[in-house]
């Protein structure tokens, strides 16, 4: 079992920055790939970024590449999503997810554990 708790969401103006955090507990964190997904109102949940357990490999959605950075601190059992140059279309509930098979894939079904999500709202 892995428990995940997100934090750091909020309201920000377009062009601004936010850092989301996801604290994990319940399993050896360094063996677990972590992903961030988001769901905007009226839309399906979509992949944002993922990182392997060691932190050595990352994948990003095309819509956020160059603006967002995923990172992790295994000593703190925490994964981060640094979001820069935010746009109104980035408005969504952002959720972190854990893949115990450490595959770091963009496929939602690969992730066995999910957090509750944190709201990010970008005003124009």
PDB file of C-alpha atoms in Angstrom:
ATOM      1  CA  UNK A   1       0.000   0.000   0.000  1.00  0.00           C
ATOM      2  CA  UNK A   2       1.069   3.539  -0.745  1.00  0.00           C
ATOM      3  CA  UNK A   3      -0.636   6.606   0.664  1.00  0.00           C
ATOM      4  CA  UNK A   4      -0.269   9.869  -1.254  1.00  0.00           C
ATOM      5  CA  UNK A   5      -1.078  13.406  -0.151  1.00  0.00           C
ATOM      6  CA  UNK A   6      -0.759  16.376  -2.486  1.00  0.00           C
ATOM      7  CA  UNK A   7      -0.272  19.995  -1.507  1.00  0.00           C
ATOM      8  CA  UNK A   8       0.734  23.319  -3.020  1.00  0.00           C
ATOM      9  CA  UNK A   9      -2.182  24.083  -5.281  1.00  0.00           C
ATOM     10  CA  UNK A  10      -3.824  27.474  -5.417  1.00  0.00           C
ATOM     11  CA  UNK A  11      -4.740  30.488  -7.512  1.00  0.00           C
ATOM     12  CA  UNK A  12      -2.056  32.112  -9.644  1.00  0.00           C
ATOM     13  CA  UNK A  13      -2.009  34.599 -12.482  1.00  0.00           C
ATOM     14  CA  UNK A  14      -1.017  33.582 -15.979  1.00  0.00           C
ATOM     15  CA  UNK A  15       2.750  33.566 -16.317  1.00  0.00           C
ATOM     16  CA  UNK A  16       3.212  32.716 -12.666  1.00  0.00           C
ATOM     17  CA  UNK A  17       4.655  29.663 -10.944  1.00  0.00           C
ATOM     18  CA  UNK A  18       3.606  27.043  -8.433  1.00  0.00           C
ATOM     19  CA  UNK A  19       5.261  24.035  -6.885  1.00  0.00           C
ATOM     20  CA  UNK A  20       3.135  21.004  -6.088  1.00  0.00           C
ATOM     21  CA  UNK A  21       4.260  18.406  -3.580  1.00  0.00           C
ATOM     22  CA  UNK A  22       3.180  14.818  -3.095  1.00  0.00           C
ATOM     23  CA  UNK A  23       4.150  13.094   0.125  1.00  0.00           C
ATOM     24  CA  UNK A  24       4.199   9.302   0.033  1.00  0.00           C
ATOM     25  CA  UNK A  25       4.150   6.707   2.783  1.00  0.00           C
ATOM     26  CA  UNK A  26       3.787   2.991   3.144  1.00  0.00           C
ATOM     27  CA  UNK A  27       6.390   1.547   0.784  1.00  0.00           C
ATOM     28  CA  UNK A  28      10.045   1.881  -0.185  1.00  0.00           C
ATOM     29  CA  UNK A  29       9.743   5.113  -2.114  1.00  0.00           C
ATOM     30  CA  UNK A  30      12.904   4.847  -4.176  1.00  0.00           C
ATOM     31  CA  UNK A  31      11.549   1.761  -5.970  1.00  0.00           C
ATOM     32  CA  UNK A  32       8.341   3.454  -7.080  1.00  0.00           C
ATOM     33  CA  UNK A  33       7.807   5.544 -10.195  1.00  0.00           C
ATOM     34  CA  UNK A  34       5.697   8.617  -9.566  1.00  0.00           C
ATOM     35  CA  UNK A  35       3.464  10.482 -11.960  1.00  0.00           C
ATOM     36  CA  UNK A  36       1.421  13.642 -12.082  1.00  0.00           C
ATOM     37  CA  UNK A  37      -1.904  13.764 -13.880  1.00  0.00           C
ATOM     38  CA  UNK A  38      -4.525  16.489 -14.171  1.00  0.00           C
ATOM     39  CA  UNK A  39      -8.215  16.779 -14.867  1.00  0.00           C
ATOM     40  CA  UNK A  40      -9.831  19.984 -16.043  1.00  0.00           C
ATOM     41  CA  UNK A  41     -13.580  20.579 -15.672  1.00  0.00           C
ATOM     42  CA  UNK A  42     -15.520  18.608 -18.260  1.00  0.00           C
ATOM     43  CA  UNK A  43     -12.426  16.876 -19.581  1.00  0.00           C
ATOM     44  CA  UNK A  44     -10.781  13.508 -19.126  1.00  0.00           C
ATOM     45  CA  UNK A  45      -7.832  13.075 -16.805  1.00  0.00           C
ATOM     46  CA  UNK A  46      -4.567  13.483 -18.699  1.00  0.00           C
ATOM     47  CA  UNK A  47      -0.920  12.675 -18.154  1.00  0.00           C
ATOM     48  CA  UNK A  48       1.422  15.497 -17.135  1.00  0.00           C
ATOM     49  CA  UNK A  49       4.787  14.018 -16.111  1.00  0.00           C
ATOM     50  CA  UNK A  50       6.424  10.960 -14.605  1.00  0.00           C
ATOM     51  CA  UNK A  51       9.731  10.057 -12.993  1.00  0.00           C
ATOM     52  CA  UNK A  52      11.439   6.777 -12.157  1.00  0.00           C
ATOM     53  CA  UNK A  53      12.234   5.753  -8.607  1.00  0.00           C
ATOM     54  CA  UNK A  54      15.857   6.836  -8.891  1.00  0.00           C
ATOM     55  CA  UNK A  55      14.889  10.127 -10.493  1.00  0.00           C
ATOM     56  CA  UNK A  56      17.093   9.396 -13.475  1.00  0.00           C
ATOM     57  CA  UNK A  57      14.404   9.255 -16.143  1.00  0.00           C
ATOM     58  CA  UNK A  58      11.495  11.595 -16.755  1.00  0.00           C
ATOM     59  CA  UNK A  59       8.744  11.930 -19.333  1.00  0.00           C
ATOM     60  CA  UNK A  60       6.551  14.963 -19.994  1.00  0.00           C
ATOM     61  CA  UNK A  61       3.382  15.676 -21.887  1.00  0.00           C
ATOM     62  CA  UNK A  62       3.996  17.869 -24.909  1.00  0.00           C
ATOM     63  CA  UNK A  63       1.705  20.550 -23.487  1.00  0.00           C
ATOM     64  CA  UNK A  64       3.930  21.116 -20.435  1.00  0.00           C
ATOM     65  CA  UNK A  65       7.406  20.258 -21.708  1.00  0.00           C
ATOM     66  CA  UNK A  66       9.781  23.128 -21.126  1.00  0.00           C
ATOM     67  CA  UNK A  67       7.477  24.732 -18.537  1.00  0.00           C
ATOM     68  CA  UNK A  68       7.027  22.023 -15.906  1.00  0.00           C
ATOM     69  CA  UNK A  69       9.692  19.982 -14.113  1.00  0.00           C
ATOM     70  CA  UNK A  70       9.122  16.822 -12.104  1.00  0.00           C
ATOM     71  CA  UNK A  71      11.609  15.970  -9.385  1.00  0.00           C
ATOM     72  CA  UNK A  72      11.781  13.870  -6.249  1.00  0.00           C
ATOM     73  CA  UNK A  73      13.537  13.735  -2.910  1.00  0.00           C
ATOM     74  CA  UNK A  74      13.679  10.111  -1.824  1.00  0.00           C
ATOM     75  CA  UNK A  75      15.002  11.039   1.597  1.00  0.00           C
ATOM     76  CA  UNK A  76      11.745  12.937   2.170  1.00  0.00           C
ATOM     77  CA  UNK A  77       9.488  10.481   0.299  1.00  0.00           C
ATOM     78  CA  UNK A  78       8.247  13.398  -1.755  1.00  0.00           C
ATOM     79  CA  UNK A  79       7.783  14.133  -5.435  1.00  0.00           C
ATOM     80  CA  UNK A  80       7.414  17.650  -6.781  1.00  0.00           C
ATOM     81  CA  UNK A  81       5.961  19.322  -9.833  1.00  0.00           C
ATOM     82  CA  UNK A  82       7.508  22.710 -10.520  1.00  0.00           C
ATOM     83  CA  UNK A  83       5.193  24.657 -12.806  1.00  0.00           C
ATOM     84  CA  UNK A  84       6.398  27.800 -14.565  1.00  0.00           C
ATOM     85  CA  UNK A  85       4.854  30.067 -17.207  1.00  0.00           C
ATOM     86  CA  UNK A  86       1.410  28.890 -16.191  1.00  0.00           C
ATOM     87  CA  UNK A  87      -1.464  29.332 -18.611  1.00  0.00           C
ATOM     88  CA  UNK A  88      -5.223  29.421 -18.001  1.00  0.00           C
ATOM     89  CA  UNK A  89      -5.458  26.072 -19.789  1.00  0.00           C
ATOM     90  CA  UNK A  90      -3.326  24.550 -17.024  1.00  0.00           C
ATOM     91  CA  UNK A  91      -6.274  24.993 -14.655  1.00  0.00           C
ATOM     92  CA  UNK A  92      -7.179  21.556 -13.301  1.00  0.00           C
ATOM     93  CA  UNK A  93      -7.115  19.248 -10.333  1.00  0.00           C
ATOM     94  CA  UNK A  94      -3.608  17.803 -10.189  1.00  0.00           C
ATOM     95  CA  UNK A  95      -3.133  14.331  -8.752  1.00  0.00           C
ATOM     96  CA  UNK A  96      -0.019  12.332  -8.055  1.00  0.00           C
ATOM     97  CA  UNK A  97       0.107   8.598  -8.588  1.00  0.00           C
ATOM     98  CA  UNK A  98       2.460   5.752  -7.756  1.00  0.00           C
ATOM     99  CA  UNK A  99       3.586   2.872  -9.960  1.00  0.00           C
ATOM    100  CA  UNK A 100       5.183   0.122  -7.846  1.00  0.00           C
ATOM    101  CA  UNK A 101       6.571  -1.515 -11.010  1.00  0.00           C
ATOM    102  CA  UNK A 102       8.743   1.597 -11.543  1.00  0.00           C
ATOM    103  CA  UNK A 103       7.948   1.882 -15.257  1.00  0.00           C
ATOM    104  CA  UNK A 104       7.466   5.686 -15.450  1.00  0.00           C
ATOM    105  CA  UNK A 105       4.871   5.479 -18.198  1.00  0.00           C
ATOM    106  CA  UNK A 106       2.252   7.950 -19.374  1.00  0.00           C
ATOM    107  CA  UNK A 107      -0.559   5.407 -19.003  1.00  0.00           C
ATOM    108  CA  UNK A 108      -2.977   5.923 -16.124  1.00  0.00           C
ATOM    109  CA  UNK A 109      -3.693   2.235 -15.685  1.00  0.00           C
ATOM    110  CA  UNK A 110      -0.007   1.666 -14.873  1.00  0.00           C
ATOM    111  CA  UNK A 111      -0.470   3.521 -11.583  1.00  0.00           C
ATOM    112  CA  UNK A 112      -1.905   1.557  -8.678  1.00  0.00           C
ATOM    113  CA  UNK A 113      -2.163   4.316  -6.077  1.00  0.00           C
ATOM    114  CA  UNK A 114      -3.579   7.814  -6.322  1.00  0.00           C
ATOM    115  CA  UNK A 115      -3.805  10.891  -4.174  1.00  0.00           C
ATOM    116  CA  UNK A 116      -6.918  12.995  -3.715  1.00  0.00           C
ATOM    117  CA  UNK A 117      -5.665  15.857  -5.833  1.00  0.00           C
ATOM    118  CA  UNK A 118      -5.011  19.561  -5.403  1.00  0.00           C
ATOM    119  CA  UNK A 119      -6.685  22.363  -7.319  1.00  0.00           C
ATOM    120  CA  UNK A 120      -4.626  24.663  -9.521  1.00  0.00           C
ATOM    121  CA  UNK A 121      -6.380  27.682 -10.970  1.00  0.00           C
ATOM    122  CA  UNK A 122      -4.644  30.028 -13.407  1.00  0.00           C
ATOM    123  CA  UNK A 123      -6.346  33.346 -14.042  1.00  0.00           C
ATOM    124  CA  UNK A 124      -5.879  35.306 -17.256  1.00  0.00           C
TER     125      UNK A 124
END
